[in-house]
């Protein structure tokens, strides 16, 4: 199977080949792979690095501060806290035990600021690190702990070091916790939003992975089916370009492109003589939005040679193959046409078998017609001669049955040849229908069926009166036969534009959808007709169809089980 696809640039791609989301995913995966201890170290590291920078700045600009024992003790506290972050096996402790580190960080920052004096009051900003650390936890207790630790960082150092309260320290004691509380709440809300978004993305990723896995499974199933079936499958887009084909289709070069070429056999119409133009190829028709079922195409080369115009004279070479082609359009989500699926089923053997059957039927029928004609001829001579009055009734029965048999043989010949000889003349079709209805009343009354005639007179058309009467006779006879429990048969005829439309409707047993599809098939009889022993050979509708189509008309059937059947015949006026 071949599959065409197009790739396009992905958004967010960087010149290095990776994407921003790829980098973020790698960082995130690395962070979660560190373990509980590694994550505590990473969270503590920004504050520890900042404290080192503060020490470096103090050594340059205020070396006397480093000589203060209280300042050195505060720095030692920071060192101890970092060592604890590294040394303590946090993964073995209860969940949330690591919150002790940022809480103590707040207190250590307070002592560092208080010991450094007014020059180091800016160190209050370092509270952002532990406050954010505590607040981004999903538990709201982290926000409360962050605010409490901030309050302790302003109150506890002043009390422990005996620093007298000043206006600045009082303002710091009041406003610093308020500011940090605002930061804590904001960080907690933002972190919660990010957590929820992350969970949503994870669920979507899982759903997408499931969908992708299901898509792969379905694709594998489709590949297996397409490579197994003997039916050729061809999918094209709205412009007729190949999207997908299976192996069975690619075995026939004649169906692998939109037009014939020097290396590709021709594609012929059902008559096997007319080359198919490019615009009428199955793919072109399907790409144009046309839907069709069981269209017959022939492929191969003519053995009879080609004419000067480059067209095959007969196209009936023994190496030709027949395909039944069906096409269905595909629609996108917004309802627009997105392409079509075309199937090719090789029916060469079936076509040849049907042809052989028809030839056999025609041959046998011809052989039967000659002796039957002789029998009828001699019967007429016998009936014309005097002296046979005592067996005249029996002779007429023989004549009637021989005539019926001859008519059946003629029907077989007509069905086998799929054409009839017509003698066209201007005829009142309404009068023909009325005559058939009149001659069928005895048959109808014997079956308890009411015959109703509804016609417009006159309805003149150029037809073969004998053949059209045969059609009406078949249809009325069928309507009566398939109304075994009585009912009504209505024969209608009227003019519709340039056609005469006649319909025969009954209230009989009807047919289901599958039986309707086969109603015009030779020798087909419904299961109900066989069960109820309704007589017939299954030739009435096929013969009627051959006759009507020979006139350039059409015949259709509509039926519902238990509600009856309506057969409609449309004949051109001229």
Coordinates of C-alpha atoms in Angstrom, one line a residue:
X1 CA 0.0 0.0 0.0
X2 CA 1.2 3.5 -0.8
X3 CA 0.4 6.5 1.2
X4 CA 1.1 10.1 0.3
X5 CA 1.5 12.7 3.0
X6 CA 2.7 16.2 3.4
X7 CA 4.8 17.6 6.3
X8 CA 4.9 21.2 7.4
X9 CA 7.1 23.2 9.7
X10 CA 6.1 22.9 13.4
X11 CA 5.6 26.1 15.4
X12 CA 8.1 27.0 18.0
X13 CA 11.0 25.4 16.2
X14 CA 14.5 26.8 16.8
X15 CA 17.4 26.8 14.4
X16 CA 19.1 24.1 16.4
X17 CA 16.3 21.7 15.6
X18 CA 14.7 21.5 19.0
X19 CA 11.7 23.4 20.3
X20 CA 11.1 25.5 23.4
X21 CA 8.6 22.9 24.7
X22 CA 11.3 20.2 24.2
X23 CA 13.8 22.2 26.4
X24 CA 11.1 22.8 29.1
X25 CA 10.2 19.1 29.0
X26 CA 13.8 18.1 29.5
X27 CA 14.3 20.5 32.4
X28 CA 11.1 19.3 34.0
X29 CA 12.0 15.7 33.6
X30 CA 15.5 16.3 35.0
X31 CA 14.1 18.2 38.0
X32 CA 11.6 15.4 38.9
X33 CA 14.4 12.8 38.4
X34 CA 16.5 14.4 41.2
X35 CA 14.6 12.8 44.1
X36 CA 13.3 14.6 47.2
X37 CA 16.8 15.5 48.5
X38 CA 17.9 16.9 45.1
X39 CA 14.8 19.0 44.8
X40 CA 15.3 20.5 48.3
X41 CA 18.9 21.4 47.4
X42 CA 17.8 23.0 44.1
X43 CA 15.2 25.1 46.0
X44 CA 17.7 26.2 48.7
X45 CA 20.5 26.9 46.3
X46 CA 19.3 30.4 45.0
X47 CA 19.2 31.8 48.6
X48 CA 22.6 30.3 49.5
X49 CA 24.2 31.7 46.4
X50 CA 22.6 35.1 47.1
X51 CA 24.0 35.0 50.7
X52 CA 27.5 34.3 49.3
X53 CA 27.1 37.4 47.1
X54 CA 26.1 39.4 50.1
X55 CA 29.2 38.2 52.0
X56 CA 31.4 39.2 49.0
X57 CA 29.8 42.6 48.8
X58 CA 30.2 43.1 52.6
X59 CA 33.9 42.2 52.3
X60 CA 34.4 44.9 49.7
X61 CA 32.2 47.7 51.0
X62 CA 31.7 47.0 54.7
X63 CA 34.5 44.7 56.0
X64 CA 33.8 45.9 59.5
X65 CA 30.4 44.1 59.4
X66 CA 32.1 40.8 58.8
X67 CA 34.0 41.3 62.1
X68 CA 30.7 41.4 64.0
X69 CA 30.2 38.1 65.8
X70 CA 26.5 38.3 65.5
X71 CA 26.7 38.7 61.7
X72 CA 29.0 35.8 61.4
X73 CA 26.6 33.7 63.5
X74 CA 23.8 34.6 61.1
X75 CA 25.9 33.6 58.2
X76 CA 26.8 30.3 60.0
X77 CA 23.1 29.6 60.3
X78 CA 22.7 30.0 56.6
X79 CA 25.6 27.6 56.1
X80 CA 24.1 25.0 58.5
X81 CA 20.7 25.2 56.7
X82 CA 22.4 24.5 53.3
X83 CA 24.3 21.6 54.9
X84 CA 21.1 20.2 56.3
X85 CA 19.5 20.5 52.8
X86 CA 22.3 18.4 51.5
X87 CA 22.7 15.9 54.3
X88 CA 19.2 15.1 55.5
X89 CA 17.5 12.2 53.7
X90 CA 14.3 14.1 53.1
X91 CA 12.7 11.2 51.1
X92 CA 12.6 9.1 54.3
X93 CA 10.9 11.7 56.4
X94 CA 7.2 12.5 56.5
X95 CA 5.8 14.5 53.5
X96 CA 6.3 18.2 54.0
X97 CA 9.2 17.9 56.5
X98 CA 11.4 19.9 54.2
X99 CA 9.2 23.0 55.0
X100 CA 11.4 23.4 58.1
X101 CA 14.3 24.7 55.9
X102 CA 12.5 27.7 54.3
X103 CA 10.9 28.5 57.7
X104 CA 14.3 28.7 59.3
X105 CA 15.6 30.6 56.3
X106 CA 13.2 33.4 57.1
X107 CA 14.5 33.6 60.7
X108 CA 18.1 33.4 59.5
X109 CA 17.5 36.2 57.1
X110 CA 16.0 38.3 59.9
X111 CA 19.0 37.8 62.1
X112 CA 21.4 38.6 59.2
X113 CA 19.5 41.8 58.5
X114 CA 19.3 42.8 62.2
X115 CA 23.0 42.1 62.7
X116 CA 24.1 44.0 59.6
X117 CA 22.3 47.1 60.8
X118 CA 20.8 49.8 58.6
X119 CA 23.2 49.2 55.8
X120 CA 21.8 45.7 55.3
X121 CA 18.1 46.4 55.7
X122 CA 17.7 45.5 52.0
X123 CA 18.3 41.9 53.0
X124 CA 14.6 41.7 53.8
X125 CA 14.1 41.1 50.1
X126 CA 15.7 37.7 50.5
X127 CA 12.5 36.6 52.3
X128 CA 11.0 36.2 48.8
X129 CA 13.0 33.0 48.3
X130 CA 11.7 31.0 51.3
X131 CA 8.2 32.6 51.1
X132 CA 7.8 31.5 47.4
X133 CA 9.2 28.1 48.3
X134 CA 6.6 27.6 51.0
X135 CA 3.7 29.1 49.0
X136 CA 4.0 27.1 45.8
X137 CA 3.1 23.9 47.7
X138 CA -0.5 22.8 46.9
X139 CA -1.2 22.7 50.7
X140 CA -2.6 26.1 51.9
X141 CA -0.7 25.6 55.1
X142 CA 2.4 26.6 53.3
X143 CA 1.0 30.1 52.8
X144 CA 0.2 30.4 56.5
X145 CA 3.7 29.1 57.5
X146 CA 5.3 31.6 55.1
X147 CA 3.4 34.6 56.7
X148 CA 4.2 33.3 60.2
X149 CA 7.9 32.8 59.3
X150 CA 8.0 36.4 57.9
X151 CA 6.5 37.8 61.2
X152 CA 9.1 35.8 63.2
X153 CA 11.9 37.2 61.0
X154 CA 10.9 40.7 62.1
X155 CA 10.1 40.1 65.7
X156 CA 12.4 37.4 66.9
X157 CA 15.8 38.9 65.9
X158 CA 15.0 42.2 67.5
X159 CA 14.0 40.6 70.7
X160 CA 17.0 38.2 70.8
X161 CA 19.6 40.8 70.0
X162 CA 18.0 43.5 72.2
X163 CA 17.6 46.0 69.5
X164 CA 15.5 48.9 70.7
X165 CA 12.4 49.6 68.5
X166 CA 12.6 52.4 66.0
X167 CA 10.1 54.0 63.7
X168 CA 11.7 52.0 60.8
X169 CA 11.7 48.7 62.6
X170 CA 8.0 49.2 63.5
X171 CA 7.1 50.0 59.9
X172 CA 9.0 46.9 58.8
X173 CA 7.3 44.7 61.4
X174 CA 3.9 45.8 60.1
X175 CA 4.3 46.1 56.3
X176 CA 6.9 43.4 55.6
X177 CA 4.6 40.6 56.6
X178 CA 1.8 42.2 54.6
X179 CA 3.9 42.4 51.5
X180 CA 5.2 38.9 51.9
X181 CA 1.7 37.6 52.6
X182 CA 0.6 39.2 49.3
X183 CA 3.5 37.5 47.5
X184 CA 2.7 34.2 49.2
X185 CA -0.9 34.3 48.2
X186 CA 0.0 35.3 44.6
X187 CA 2.6 32.6 44.3
X188 CA 0.2 30.0 45.7
X189 CA -2.6 31.0 43.3
X190 CA -0.2 31.0 40.3
X191 CA 1.3 27.7 41.3
X192 CA -2.2 26.2 41.7
X193 CA -3.1 27.4 38.2
X194 CA 0.1 26.0 36.8
X195 CA -0.5 22.6 38.6
X196 CA -4.0 22.4 37.2
X197 CA -2.8 23.3 33.7
X198 CA -0.1 20.7 34.0
X199 CA -2.6 18.1 35.0
X200 CA -4.8 19.1 32.1
X201 CA -1.9 18.8 29.7
X202 CA -0.9 15.4 31.1
X203 CA -4.5 14.2 30.7
X204 CA -4.6 15.5 27.1
X205 CA -1.2 14.0 26.4
X206 CA -2.5 10.6 27.7
X207 CA -5.7 10.9 25.7
X208 CA -3.6 11.9 22.6
X209 CA -1.3 8.9 23.2
X210 CA -4.3 6.7 23.5
X211 CA -5.8 8.2 20.3
X212 CA -2.5 7.8 18.5
X213 CA -2.2 4.2 19.6
X214 CA -5.8 3.5 18.4
X215 CA -5.0 5.2 15.2
X216 CA -1.9 3.0 14.7
X217 CA -4.0 0.0 15.5
X218 CA -6.7 1.0 13.0
X219 CA -4.0 1.8 10.4
X220 CA -2.5 -1.7 10.9
X221 CA -6.0 -3.2 10.6
X222 CA -6.7 -1.2 7.5
X223 CA -3.3 -2.2 6.0
X224 CA -4.0 -5.9 6.7
X225 CA -7.5 -5.7 5.2
X226 CA -6.4 -3.7 2.1
X227 CA -3.5 -6.1 1.5
X228 CA -5.8 -9.2 1.9
X229 CA -8.9 -8.4 -0.2
X230 CA -8.9 -9.0 -3.9
X231 CA -10.9 -5.8 -4.6
X232 CA -8.8 -2.9 -5.7
X233 CA -9.1 0.2 -3.5
X234 CA -8.1 3.7 -4.7
X235 CA -8.5 6.8 -2.6
X236 CA -8.1 10.2 -4.2
X237 CA -8.3 13.8 -3.0
X238 CA -10.6 16.4 -4.3
X239 CA -8.1 17.2 -7.1
X240 CA -7.9 13.6 -8.2
X241 CA -4.4 13.0 -6.7
X242 CA -3.5 9.6 -5.3
X243 CA -3.9 9.3 -1.5
X244 CA -3.9 5.6 -1.0
X245 CA -3.9 2.4 -3.1
X246 CA -3.7 -1.2 -2.3
X247 CA -1.7 -4.0 -3.8
X248 CA -4.7 -5.6 -5.7
X249 CA -5.2 -2.4 -7.6
X250 CA -1.6 -1.9 -8.6
X251 CA -1.5 -5.3 -10.3
X252 CA -3.4 -3.8 -13.3
X253 CA -1.4 -1.0 -15.0
X254 CA -4.5 0.1 -17.0
X255 CA -6.1 1.4 -13.8
X256 CA -3.0 3.2 -12.4
X257 CA -3.3 6.5 -14.1
X258 CA -5.8 9.1 -15.4
X259 CA -5.1 8.5 -19.2
X260 CA -3.7 6.0 -21.6
X261 CA -0.1 6.1 -22.7
X262 CA 2.2 4.1 -24.8
X263 CA 3.1 1.8 -21.9
X264 CA -0.4 1.5 -20.4
X265 CA -3.3 -0.6 -21.9
X266 CA -6.4 1.2 -22.8
X267 CA -9.6 1.5 -20.7
X268 CA -12.8 0.8 -22.5
X269 CA -16.5 1.4 -21.9
X270 CA -18.9 -1.5 -21.2
X271 CA -19.3 -2.2 -25.0
X272 CA -15.6 -3.0 -25.2
X273 CA -15.2 -0.8 -28.3
X274 CA -15.2 2.8 -27.0
X275 CA -12.0 4.0 -25.3
X276 CA -12.7 5.9 -22.2
X277 CA -11.6 9.6 -22.4
X278 CA -9.5 11.0 -19.5
X279 CA -12.4 13.0 -18.1
X280 CA -14.5 9.8 -17.8
X281 CA -11.9 7.7 -16.0
X282 CA -13.2 6.4 -12.7
X283 CA -10.7 8.6 -10.7
X284 CA -11.7 11.7 -12.7
X285 CA -15.4 11.1 -12.2
X286 CA -15.0 10.4 -8.5
X287 CA -12.8 13.5 -8.0
X288 CA -15.5 15.6 -9.6
X289 CA -17.9 14.4 -7.0
X290 CA -19.8 11.8 -9.0
X291 CA -21.1 8.8 -7.1
X292 CA -21.7 5.6 -9.1
X293 CA -22.1 1.9 -8.4
X294 CA -21.0 -1.2 -10.5
X295 CA -19.9 0.8 -13.5
X296 CA -18.4 -1.7 -16.0
X297 CA -15.0 -1.0 -17.5
X298 CA -12.8 -3.2 -19.7
X299 CA -9.0 -3.1 -19.9
X300 CA -6.6 -4.5 -22.4
X301 CA -5.7 -4.3 -26.1
X302 CA -7.9 -5.1 -29.0
X303 CA -6.8 -8.1 -31.1
X304 CA -8.6 -6.6 -34.1
X305 CA -6.1 -3.8 -34.6
X306 CA -6.8 -0.1 -34.5
X307 CA -8.4 2.4 -36.9
X308 CA -6.7 5.4 -38.4
X309 CA -8.2 7.5 -35.8
X310 CA -6.3 5.5 -33.2
X311 CA -9.4 3.9 -31.8
X312 CA -10.0 0.2 -31.3
X313 CA -12.3 -1.3 -33.9
X314 CA -13.8 -4.0 -31.7
X315 CA -11.8 -4.0 -28.5
X316 CA -12.9 -7.6 -27.9
X317 CA -9.5 -9.3 -27.4
X318 CA -9.5 -12.4 -25.3
X319 CA -6.9 -10.9 -23.0
X320 CA -9.3 -8.1 -22.0
X321 CA -10.5 -7.9 -18.4
X322 CA -13.7 -6.5 -16.9
X323 CA -14.0 -4.4 -13.8
X324 CA -17.0 -3.4 -11.8
X325 CA -16.2 0.0 -10.4
X326 CA -17.9 1.8 -7.5
X327 CA -17.2 5.3 -6.1
X328 CA -18.2 7.1 -3.0
X329 CA -17.3 10.7 -2.1
X330 CA -15.7 11.6 1.3
X331 CA -16.6 14.7 3.3
X332 CA -14.5 16.7 5.7
X333 CA -15.7 17.8 9.2
X334 CA -17.2 21.0 7.7
X335 CA -19.2 19.1 5.1
X336 CA -17.0 20.0 2.1
X337 CA -15.9 17.3 -0.3
X338 CA -12.4 16.0 0.5
X339 CA -12.0 13.2 -2.0
X340 CA -13.4 9.8 -2.9
X341 CA -13.0 6.1 -2.4
X342 CA -13.1 3.9 -5.5
X343 CA -13.2 0.1 -5.6
X344 CA -12.4 -2.1 -8.5
X345 CA -13.6 -5.7 -8.6
X346 CA -12.5 -7.9 -11.5
X347 CA -15.6 -9.6 -12.9
X348 CA -14.1 -11.0 -16.1
X349 CA -15.0 -14.6 -15.3
X350 CA -18.5 -13.7 -14.2
X351 CA -19.1 -11.7 -17.4
X352 CA -17.9 -14.6 -19.6
X353 CA -19.9 -17.1 -17.6
X354 CA -23.1 -15.0 -18.0
X355 CA -22.3 -14.7 -21.7
X356 CA -21.8 -18.4 -22.0
X357 CA -25.1 -19.0 -20.2
X358 CA -27.0 -16.6 -22.5
X359 CA -25.5 -18.2 -25.5
X360 CA -26.5 -21.6 -24.3
X361 CA -30.1 -20.3 -23.6
X362 CA -30.3 -18.7 -27.0
X363 CA -29.0 -21.8 -28.8
X364 CA -31.4 -24.1 -27.0
X365 CA -34.3 -21.7 -27.5
X366 CA -33.6 -21.5 -31.2
X367 CA -33.5 -25.3 -31.4
X368 CA -36.9 -25.4 -29.6
X369 CA -38.6 -22.8 -31.6
X370 CA -38.3 -24.6 -34.9
X371 CA -40.2 -27.8 -33.9
X372 CA -42.7 -25.7 -31.9
X373 CA -43.4 -23.6 -35.0
X374 CA -44.0 -26.8 -37.0
X375 CA -46.3 -28.2 -34.2
X376 CA -48.4 -25.1 -34.3
X377 CA -48.5 -25.1 -38.0
X378 CA -49.7 -28.7 -38.2
X379 CA -52.2 -28.1 -35.4
X380 CA -53.8 -25.3 -37.5
X381 CA -54.0 -27.6 -40.5
X382 CA -55.7 -30.3 -38.4
X383 CA -58.1 -27.9 -36.8
X384 CA -59.1 -26.6 -40.3
X385 CA -59.7 -30.1 -41.6
X386 CA -63.2 -31.6 -40.9
X387 CA -63.7 -34.8 -39.1
X388 CA -61.9 -33.9 -35.8
X389 CA -64.8 -32.3 -34.1
X390 CA -64.8 -35.0 -31.3
X391 CA -61.2 -34.1 -30.2
X392 CA -61.3 -30.4 -31.1
X393 CA -61.2 -29.4 -27.5
X394 CA -58.1 -31.4 -26.7
X395 CA -56.4 -30.1 -29.9
X396 CA -57.1 -26.5 -28.8
X397 CA -55.6 -27.2 -25.4
X398 CA -52.5 -28.5 -27.2
X399 CA -52.4 -25.5 -29.4
X400 CA -52.8 -23.1 -26.5
X401 CA -50.0 -24.7 -24.5
X402 CA -47.7 -24.9 -27.5
X403 CA -48.4 -21.2 -28.2
X404 CA -47.5 -20.5 -24.6
X405 CA -44.4 -22.5 -24.9
X406 CA -43.4 -20.8 -28.1
X407 CA -44.0 -17.4 -26.4
X408 CA -41.7 -18.5 -23.5
X409 CA -39.0 -19.6 -26.0
X410 CA -39.2 -16.2 -27.7
X411 CA -38.9 -14.5 -24.3
X412 CA -35.8 -16.6 -23.6
X413 CA -34.3 -15.6 -26.9
X414 CA -35.1 -11.9 -26.2
X415 CA -33.6 -12.0 -22.7
X416 CA -30.5 -13.8 -23.9
X417 CA -29.8 -11.3 -26.7
X418 CA -30.9 -8.4 -24.5
X419 CA -32.6 -6.8 -27.5
X420 CA -35.8 -7.1 -29.3
X421 CA -36.9 -6.3 -32.8
X422 CA -39.3 -3.4 -32.8
X423 CA -41.8 -2.2 -35.4
X424 CA -42.5 1.4 -34.4
X425 CA -45.7 3.2 -35.3
X426 CA -47.9 5.9 -33.9
X427 CA -50.1 4.2 -31.3
X428 CA -52.6 5.2 -28.6
X429 CA -50.8 3.8 -25.5
X430 CA -53.9 4.4 -23.4
X431 CA -55.9 2.2 -25.6
X432 CA -53.3 -0.6 -25.4
X433 CA -53.4 -0.4 -21.6
X434 CA -57.2 -0.4 -21.6
X435 CA -57.2 -3.5 -23.8
X436 CA -54.8 -5.4 -21.5
X437 CA -56.9 -4.5 -18.4
X438 CA -60.1 -5.6 -20.2
X439 CA -58.6 -8.9 -21.2
X440 CA -57.3 -9.5 -17.7
X441 CA -60.6 -8.9 -15.8
X442 CA -61.6 -12.6 -15.8
X443 CA -58.2 -13.5 -14.4
X444 CA -58.5 -10.8 -11.8
X445 CA -62.0 -11.7 -10.7
X446 CA -61.0 -15.4 -10.4
X447 CA -58.3 -14.2 -7.9
X448 CA -60.6 -11.8 -6.0
X449 CA -58.7 -8.8 -7.3
X450 CA -60.4 -5.6 -8.3
X451 CA -59.0 -4.0 -11.5
X452 CA -59.2 -0.2 -11.8
X453 CA -58.3 1.8 -14.9
X454 CA -57.3 5.4 -14.6
X455 CA -56.1 6.9 -18.0
X456 CA -56.1 10.0 -20.1
X457 CA -57.1 9.5 -23.7
X458 CA -55.6 9.6 -26.2
X459 CA -51.9 9.1 -25.3
X460 CA -50.2 8.8 -28.6
X461 CA -46.6 7.7 -28.8
X462 CA -44.4 6.0 -31.4
X463 CA -44.0 2.5 -30.1
X464 CA -44.3 -1.1 -31.1
X465 CA -47.9 -1.9 -30.1
X466 CA -47.4 -5.6 -29.8
X467 CA -44.3 -5.3 -27.6
X468 CA -45.8 -2.6 -25.3
X469 CA -49.0 -4.7 -24.9
X470 CA -46.7 -7.5 -23.9
X471 CA -45.1 -5.2 -21.3
X472 CA -48.5 -4.2 -19.9
X473 CA -49.7 -7.8 -19.9
X474 CA -46.6 -8.9 -17.9
X475 CA -47.1 -6.1 -15.4
X476 CA -50.8 -6.6 -14.9
X477 CA -50.4 -10.4 -14.7
X478 CA -47.7 -10.0 -12.1
X479 CA -49.8 -7.6 -10.1
X480 CA -52.7 -10.1 -10.0
X481 CA -50.5 -13.1 -9.3
X482 CA -48.7 -11.3 -6.4
X483 CA -52.1 -10.3 -4.8
X484 CA -53.1 -13.9 -3.7
X485 CA -55.4 -12.7 -1.0
X486 CA -57.3 -10.3 -3.2
X487 CA -56.9 -6.5 -3.2
X488 CA -56.8 -3.8 -5.8
X489 CA -54.7 -3.3 -9.0
X490 CA -54.7 0.2 -10.4
X491 CA -53.5 0.8 -14.0
X492 CA -52.8 4.5 -14.7
X493 CA -51.5 6.4 -17.7
X494 CA -50.9 10.1 -18.3
X495 CA -48.6 12.4 -20.2
X496 CA -45.6 14.0 -18.5
X497 CA -43.8 16.5 -20.8
X498 CA -42.4 14.5 -23.7
X499 CA -43.2 11.1 -22.1
X500 CA -46.1 8.9 -21.6
X501 CA -46.0 7.5 -18.1
X502 CA -47.9 4.3 -17.2
X503 CA -47.9 2.6 -13.8
X504 CA -49.4 -0.6 -12.4
X505 CA -49.9 -0.6 -8.7
X506 CA -51.1 -3.5 -6.5
X507 CA -51.8 -4.1 -2.8
X508 CA -50.2 -7.5 -2.8
X509 CA -47.3 -9.1 -0.9
X510 CA -44.6 -6.6 -1.9
X511 CA -40.8 -7.0 -1.8
X512 CA -38.1 -6.0 0.5
X513 CA -35.1 -3.9 -0.5
X514 CA -32.8 -6.8 -1.4
X515 CA -35.5 -8.4 -3.6
X516 CA -36.2 -5.0 -5.3
X517 CA -32.5 -4.8 -6.3
X518 CA -32.8 -8.2 -8.1
X519 CA -36.3 -7.8 -9.5
X520 CA -35.0 -7.1 -13.0
X521 CA -32.5 -10.0 -12.9
X522 CA -33.2 -12.9 -15.2
X523 CA -34.9 -15.9 -13.6
X524 CA -35.1 -14.2 -10.2
X525 CA -38.1 -15.1 -8.1
X526 CA -38.7 -13.8 -4.5
X527 CA -38.7 -16.2 -1.6
X528 CA -42.4 -15.5 -0.9
X529 CA -43.4 -16.4 -4.5
X530 CA -41.6 -19.7 -4.2
X531 CA -43.1 -20.5 -0.8
X532 CA -46.7 -19.7 -2.0
X533 CA -46.1 -21.6 -5.4
X534 CA -47.0 -18.5 -7.5
X535 CA -46.3 -19.6 -11.1
X536 CA -43.7 -17.9 -13.2
X537 CA -40.2 -18.2 -14.7
X538 CA -38.8 -14.9 -13.5
X539 CA -38.7 -13.4 -17.0
X540 CA -41.6 -10.9 -17.0
X541 CA -39.7 -7.9 -15.6
X542 CA -36.4 -8.6 -17.4
X543 CA -38.2 -8.8 -20.8
X544 CA -40.3 -5.8 -20.0
X545 CA -37.1 -3.9 -19.2
X546 CA -35.5 -4.9 -22.4
X547 CA -38.5 -3.8 -24.4
X548 CA -39.0 -0.5 -22.6
X549 CA -35.3 0.4 -22.9
X550 CA -35.4 -0.7 -26.6
X551 CA -37.9 2.2 -27.0
X552 CA -35.6 4.6 -25.3
X553 CA -37.7 4.6 -22.1
X554 CA -37.2 3.6 -18.5
X555 CA -38.9 1.2 -16.0
X556 CA -38.7 1.5 -12.2
X557 CA -40.1 -0.4 -9.3
X558 CA -41.1 0.6 -5.8
X559 CA -42.3 -1.8 -3.2
X560 CA -42.9 -2.4 0.5
X561 CA -43.4 -5.8 2.1
X562 CA -47.1 -6.4 2.8
X563 CA -48.1 -3.1 1.2
X564 CA -47.8 -3.8 -2.5
X565 CA -45.7 -2.9 -5.5
X566 CA -45.8 -0.1 -8.1
X567 CA -44.0 -0.5 -11.4
X568 CA -43.7 2.7 -13.5
X569 CA -43.0 2.7 -17.3
X570 CA -41.9 6.0 -19.0
X571 CA -42.0 6.0 -22.8
X572 CA -40.8 8.8 -25.1
X573 CA -43.6 10.2 -27.3
X574 CA -41.3 10.1 -30.3

